[in-house]
Amino acid sequence: MRRFLPSLTALTAFEAAATYRNFTRAGEDIGLTQSGVSRQVSNLENLLGVRLFERIGPRLLLTEAGRNYLESITKYLDGLEEASIDAVRGSKLQDATRIGVQDSFASQWLVPRMAGFMKRFPDTQFNMVPTTDTPDFSENNIDVAVLRGRGAWTDAHAYKLFEEMITVVAAPSLIPKGEKLEPQLYNKFQKIQNARRPDSWLRWLEAMKMAHEGPIFGPRFAQTTMVIKAAVSGLGLAVVPMVMVEDLLRDGQLHCPFGDPVPSGYSYFVVYPMNKGVSKRVMDFRDWIISETRRLRSKTARSVSPTV
């Protein structure tokens, strides 16, 4: 039986046009000319018997029917794309372990170490996906996550990996390497702001038992990785997690002119939901990352131990 289905070219042309609200830009995205996109959308409208766009000069506005149709077809196009990728991969995306992690921690620390995980568990496929400090495990299909927090997540198991230590770093171009300054002098420099962690400077000041006086000025960046890059470029001082800058400190791109690292009040945990049961793949990752962070646990324990 013949199905009542538009062509895939018409559907992708409509989706692109609805995304860009412009036939020319839609064509550039999917490899058609402006007239080609217009023709495909017109054919689709004729097939359906409804107008999908209102054309006001060069502008395109979705009609109510267009909005409803876009919402309906997008999930099916996504599913078709996923099925095609599965065919190329030889396995379903759902078969891979979904590891949730924050972008900065992933790029600065976890990703460079995943070769060790792959070597130990060569048959385990994984997808690393971005997440927040408070993911909803019931909605995002994450199997296991590495999270920064205080260890309390709803309906989830959490194993502490290590305590987060923070430090103020500077590039040698800003403060000569080896120069040690009194912590109170931090206010003489531009202070790079972290939009993802807006309390970073306040936490460092609190840990150093220093009073906060006046506004904390400086350029603001959206992610910790950007903050680190800005510090390396000499744009100012930055409060950063030690775990993310160890290599940069080791090779001299950054240094700590205001003293040793201090606790931020947060820790990193490996977390997985209770409602999914316990799979071998999740346990393998949990045990691997607990082992991988053993050095960090020992190091932070020494750092925060009281001096006798």
Short mmCIF file of C-alpha atoms in Angstrom, two decimals:
data_model
loop_
_atom_site.label_atom_id
_atom_site.label_comp_id
_atom_site.label_asym_id
_atom_site.label_seq_id
_atom_site.Cartn_x
_atom_site.Cartn_y
_atom_site.Cartn_z
CA MET A 1 0.00 0.00 0.00
CA ARG A 2 1.37 3.37 -0.99
CA ARG A 3 1.93 5.68 1.95
CA PHE A 4 0.77 9.29 2.01
CA LEU A 5 4.22 10.73 2.60
CA PRO A 6 6.00 13.83 1.29
CA SER A 7 9.50 13.43 -0.10
CA LEU A 8 12.36 13.60 2.36
CA THR A 9 13.81 16.49 0.35
CA ALA A 10 10.61 18.49 0.84
CA LEU A 11 10.56 17.79 4.57
CA THR A 12 14.19 18.78 5.12
CA ALA A 13 13.68 21.90 2.97
CA PHE A 14 10.66 22.88 5.08
CA GLU A 15 12.52 22.22 8.35
CA ALA A 16 15.50 24.31 7.23
CA ALA A 17 13.25 27.14 6.00
CA ALA A 18 11.36 27.10 9.30
CA THR A 19 14.65 27.24 11.18
CA TYR A 20 16.20 30.13 9.24
CA ARG A 21 12.97 31.84 8.10
CA ASN A 22 14.82 32.44 4.85
CA PHE A 23 14.96 30.29 1.70
CA THR A 24 18.47 31.39 0.75
CA ARG A 25 20.01 30.48 4.13
CA ALA A 26 18.00 27.26 4.23
CA GLY A 27 19.38 26.32 0.82
CA GLU A 28 22.94 26.99 1.94
CA ASP A 29 22.39 24.66 4.87
CA ILE A 30 20.98 21.70 2.94
CA GLY A 31 22.72 22.14 -0.41
CA LEU A 32 19.88 23.50 -2.54
CA THR A 33 19.42 26.77 -4.36
CA GLN A 34 17.01 29.39 -3.05
CA SER A 35 14.57 28.53 -5.81
CA GLY A 36 15.00 24.82 -5.07
CA VAL A 37 13.96 25.31 -1.45
CA SER A 38 11.03 27.49 -2.48
CA ARG A 39 9.87 24.84 -4.97
CA GLN A 40 10.12 22.02 -2.40
CA VAL A 41 8.13 24.00 0.18
CA SER A 42 5.52 24.89 -2.44
CA ASN A 43 5.19 21.21 -3.44
CA LEU A 44 4.76 20.27 0.23
CA GLU A 45 2.05 22.90 0.72
CA ASN A 46 0.22 21.64 -2.38
CA LEU A 47 0.41 18.05 -1.14
CA LEU A 48 -0.91 18.94 2.31
CA GLY A 49 -3.42 21.50 1.10
CA VAL A 50 -2.39 24.08 3.70
CA ARG A 51 -0.15 27.12 3.80
CA LEU A 52 2.91 26.54 5.96
CA PHE A 53 4.37 30.05 5.62
CA GLU A 54 3.15 33.58 5.27
CA ARG A 55 5.50 35.39 2.88
CA ILE A 56 5.98 39.05 3.78
CA GLY A 57 8.54 40.38 1.32
CA PRO A 58 11.79 38.47 2.01
CA ARG A 59 10.54 37.35 5.42
CA LEU A 60 8.93 34.02 6.18
CA LEU A 61 6.49 33.57 9.05
CA LEU A 62 5.18 30.16 10.05
CA THR A 63 1.43 29.82 10.02
CA GLU A 64 -0.27 27.99 12.86
CA ALA A 65 -0.47 24.91 10.62
CA GLY A 66 3.24 25.32 9.84
CA ARG A 67 4.17 25.48 13.52
CA ASN A 68 2.12 22.40 14.33
CA TYR A 69 3.54 20.48 11.37
CA LEU A 70 7.13 21.43 12.25
CA GLU A 71 6.65 20.22 15.82
CA SER A 72 5.22 16.93 14.60
CA ILE A 73 7.78 16.08 11.91
CA THR A 74 10.93 17.13 13.79
CA LYS A 75 10.84 14.15 16.15
CA TYR A 76 10.38 11.77 13.20
CA LEU A 77 13.25 13.32 11.26
CA ASP A 78 15.40 13.05 14.38
CA GLY A 79 14.40 9.39 14.73
CA LEU A 80 15.19 8.69 11.08
CA GLU A 81 18.59 10.35 11.45
CA GLU A 82 19.30 8.34 14.60
CA ALA A 83 18.31 5.08 12.88
CA SER A 84 20.62 5.91 9.98
CA ILE A 85 23.50 6.65 12.34
CA ASP A 86 22.78 3.37 14.14
CA ALA A 87 23.05 1.54 10.83
CA VAL A 88 26.43 3.14 10.13
CA ARG A 89 27.68 2.46 13.66
CA GLY A 90 26.41 -1.10 13.66
CA SER A 91 24.69 -0.52 17.00
CA LYS A 92 21.96 1.58 18.56
CA LEU A 93 22.81 4.84 20.29
CA GLN A 94 20.79 3.52 23.24
CA ASP A 95 23.28 0.66 23.59
CA ALA A 96 26.03 3.12 24.54
CA THR A 97 26.54 4.24 28.13
CA ARG A 98 25.50 7.88 28.44
CA ILE A 99 27.98 9.70 30.67
CA GLY A 100 26.82 13.12 31.84
CA VAL A 101 29.50 15.65 32.64
CA GLN A 102 29.93 19.41 32.72
CA ASP A 103 31.72 20.79 29.67
CA SER A 104 34.71 22.33 31.45
CA PHE A 105 35.50 19.32 33.64
CA ALA A 106 35.09 17.04 30.64
CA SER A 107 37.41 18.96 28.33
CA GLN A 108 40.02 19.88 30.95
CA TRP A 109 40.27 16.60 32.89
CA LEU A 110 38.01 13.68 31.96
CA VAL A 111 38.28 13.43 28.16
CA PRO A 112 42.12 13.23 28.15
CA ARG A 113 41.86 10.23 30.50
CA MET A 114 39.16 8.28 28.70
CA ALA A 115 41.79 6.45 26.65
CA GLY A 116 42.57 4.54 29.83
CA PHE A 117 38.91 3.60 30.23
CA MET A 118 38.68 2.48 26.59
CA LYS A 119 41.79 0.36 26.96
CA ARG A 120 40.44 -1.32 30.09
CA PHE A 121 36.91 -1.79 28.69
CA PRO A 122 37.33 -2.01 24.89
CA ASP A 123 33.82 -3.39 24.31
CA THR A 124 32.02 -0.59 26.15
CA GLN A 125 30.64 2.12 23.89
CA PHE A 126 29.86 5.45 25.49
CA ASN A 127 28.41 8.83 24.64
CA MET A 128 29.60 11.78 26.71
CA VAL A 129 26.87 14.39 27.01
CA PRO A 130 26.75 17.79 28.72
CA THR A 131 24.75 18.18 31.91
CA THR A 132 24.24 20.57 34.81
CA ASP A 133 25.04 20.24 38.51
CA THR A 134 21.46 19.06 39.08
CA PRO A 135 20.38 16.80 36.22
CA ASP A 136 16.94 15.23 36.08
CA PHE A 137 17.85 11.58 35.60
CA SER A 138 14.22 10.70 34.85
CA GLU A 139 14.19 12.88 31.71
CA ASN A 140 17.68 13.04 30.21
CA ASN A 141 18.47 9.29 29.94
CA ILE A 142 21.88 9.72 31.56
CA ASP A 143 23.20 6.42 32.90
CA VAL A 144 25.99 7.84 35.06
CA ALA A 145 27.38 11.33 35.67
CA VAL A 146 30.36 13.10 37.19
CA LEU A 147 28.94 16.04 39.11
CA ARG A 148 30.15 18.88 41.29
CA GLY A 149 28.11 19.42 44.43
CA ARG A 150 27.64 18.43 48.04
CA GLY A 151 26.52 14.84 47.49
CA ALA A 152 22.74 15.24 47.60
CA TRP A 153 20.86 14.30 44.42
CA THR A 154 17.28 13.08 44.39
CA ASP A 155 16.82 9.34 43.79
CA ALA A 156 20.48 8.78 42.94
CA HIS A 157 23.53 7.01 44.32
CA ALA A 158 26.52 9.33 44.82
CA TYR A 159 30.14 8.33 45.55
CA LYS A 160 32.57 11.08 46.48
CA LEU A 161 35.61 11.23 44.23
CA PHE A 162 37.59 14.16 45.64
CA GLU A 163 37.22 17.55 47.28
CA GLU A 164 37.51 20.51 44.96
CA MET A 165 40.44 22.81 45.65
CA ILE A 166 40.54 26.29 44.10
CA THR A 167 43.38 28.72 43.60
CA VAL A 168 44.04 32.14 42.12
CA VAL A 169 46.18 31.84 39.00
CA ALA A 170 48.01 34.34 36.85
CA ALA A 171 50.01 34.24 33.64
CA PRO A 172 53.73 35.13 33.82
CA SER A 173 52.94 38.08 31.55
CA LEU A 174 50.73 39.52 34.28
CA ILE A 175 52.77 38.61 37.37
CA PRO A 176 56.33 37.29 36.92
CA LYS A 177 56.63 33.60 37.66
CA GLY A 178 58.01 32.91 41.13
CA GLU A 179 56.79 36.22 42.54
CA LYS A 180 54.75 35.70 45.70
CA LEU A 181 52.28 38.37 46.73
CA GLU A 182 50.24 38.97 49.86
CA PRO A 183 46.66 37.77 49.25
CA GLN A 184 45.33 41.27 50.00
CA LEU A 185 47.02 42.54 46.83
CA TYR A 186 44.64 40.57 44.60
CA ASN A 187 42.53 43.73 44.34
CA LYS A 188 45.28 45.51 42.38
CA PHE A 189 44.55 43.37 39.30
CA GLN A 190 41.70 42.68 36.92
CA LYS A 191 39.66 39.77 38.24
CA ILE A 192 38.24 37.44 35.59
CA GLN A 193 34.62 36.48 36.28
CA ASN A 194 33.09 33.03 35.74
CA ALA A 195 29.42 33.26 34.73
CA ARG A 196 28.99 29.53 35.41
CA ARG A 197 30.43 29.97 38.91
CA PRO A 198 29.59 33.54 39.92
CA ASP A 199 30.60 32.97 43.56
CA SER A 200 34.18 31.83 42.77
CA TRP A 201 35.90 34.94 44.10
CA LEU A 202 33.70 35.06 47.19
CA ARG A 203 34.51 31.42 47.99
CA TRP A 204 38.24 32.06 47.67
CA LEU A 205 38.00 35.15 49.90
CA GLU A 206 35.99 33.22 52.49
CA ALA A 207 38.49 30.34 52.50
CA MET A 208 41.34 32.85 52.90
CA LYS A 209 39.43 34.51 55.78
CA MET A 210 39.51 37.83 53.98
CA ALA A 211 36.71 40.38 54.00
CA HIS A 212 35.05 41.29 50.73
CA GLU A 213 35.41 45.01 50.10
CA GLY A 214 33.77 46.74 47.17
CA PRO A 215 32.73 45.34 43.79
CA ILE A 216 34.77 42.65 42.07
CA PHE A 217 35.46 43.97 38.58
CA GLY A 218 36.74 42.15 35.52
CA PRO A 219 35.79 40.55 32.20
CA ARG A 220 33.17 37.82 32.42
CA PHE A 221 33.24 34.50 30.54
CA ALA A 222 30.54 31.88 30.13
CA GLN A 223 32.52 28.75 31.04
CA THR A 224 35.48 27.72 33.17
CA THR A 225 37.45 26.70 30.07
CA MET A 226 37.10 30.26 28.77
CA VAL A 227 38.16 31.65 32.15
CA ILE A 228 41.29 29.49 32.06
CA LYS A 229 42.12 30.60 28.50
CA ALA A 230 41.64 34.23 29.54
CA ALA A 231 44.01 33.77 32.47
CA VAL A 232 46.63 32.14 30.23
CA SER A 233 46.30 35.13 27.89
CA GLY A 234 47.09 37.49 30.76
CA LEU A 235 43.69 39.19 30.90
CA GLY A 236 43.64 39.09 34.69
CA LEU A 237 43.59 36.88 37.76
CA ALA A 238 41.22 33.90 37.85
CA VAL A 239 39.88 31.62 40.55
CA VAL A 240 39.96 28.11 39.09
CA PRO A 241 39.74 24.48 40.25
CA MET A 242 43.20 22.99 40.65
CA VAL A 243 42.10 19.81 38.90
CA MET A 244 41.57 21.76 35.67
CA VAL A 245 44.90 23.62 35.57
CA GLU A 246 47.48 21.12 36.83
CA ASP A 247 49.05 20.70 33.38
CA LEU A 248 49.16 24.48 32.80
CA LEU A 249 50.83 25.00 36.17
CA ARG A 250 53.30 22.23 35.44
CA ASP A 251 54.40 23.69 32.10
CA GLY A 252 54.56 27.25 33.40
CA GLN A 253 51.68 28.82 31.48
CA LEU A 254 50.07 29.71 34.82
CA HIS A 255 51.28 30.02 38.40
CA CYS A 256 49.81 30.69 41.86
CA PRO A 257 51.21 33.99 43.15
CA PHE A 258 48.81 34.25 46.11
CA GLY A 259 49.57 30.97 47.88
CA ASP A 260 48.34 27.41 48.10
CA PRO A 261 44.94 26.15 46.95
CA VAL A 262 41.99 26.20 49.37
CA PRO A 263 38.75 24.18 49.56
CA SER A 264 35.83 25.57 47.58
CA GLY A 265 33.23 23.86 49.75
CA TYR A 266 32.25 21.53 46.91
CA SER A 267 33.37 18.06 45.84
CA TYR A 268 33.15 15.89 42.73
CA PHE A 269 30.99 12.75 42.77
CA VAL A 270 30.17 9.89 40.45
CA VAL A 271 26.37 9.71 40.43
CA TYR A 272 23.86 7.32 38.88
CA PRO A 273 20.05 7.04 39.19
CA MET A 274 18.39 4.50 41.45
CA ASN A 275 15.43 3.85 39.15
CA LYS A 276 17.51 2.29 36.36
CA GLY A 277 18.98 -0.50 38.43
CA VAL A 278 22.68 -1.26 38.47
CA SER A 279 24.28 -2.27 35.17
CA LYS A 280 27.76 -3.70 34.73
CA ARG A 281 28.68 -0.83 32.37
CA VAL A 282 27.81 1.78 35.00
CA MET A 283 29.67 -0.13 37.70
CA ASP A 284 32.70 -0.44 35.42
CA PHE A 285 32.78 3.31 34.87
CA ARG A 286 32.18 4.02 38.55
CA ASP A 287 34.99 1.75 39.67
CA TRP A 288 37.35 3.08 36.99
CA ILE A 289 36.85 6.74 37.86
CA ILE A 290 37.11 6.04 41.59
CA SER A 291 40.47 4.42 40.88
CA GLU A 292 41.49 7.20 38.48
CA THR A 293 40.87 9.89 41.11
CA ARG A 294 42.68 8.16 43.96
CA ARG A 295 45.67 10.51 43.61
CA LEU A 296 43.38 13.54 43.80
CA ARG A 297 41.75 12.24 46.98
CA SER A 298 45.14 11.76 48.61
CA LYS A 299 46.33 15.16 47.44
CA THR A 300 43.30 17.08 48.67
CA ALA A 301 43.33 15.21 51.98
CA ARG A 302 46.91 16.41 52.55
CA SER A 303 46.02 19.95 51.49
CA VAL A 304 43.17 20.33 53.97
CA SER A 305 44.75 18.45 56.89
CA PRO A 306 45.36 20.70 59.91
CA THR A 307 48.99 21.42 60.69
CA VAL A 308 50.09 19.91 63.99
#
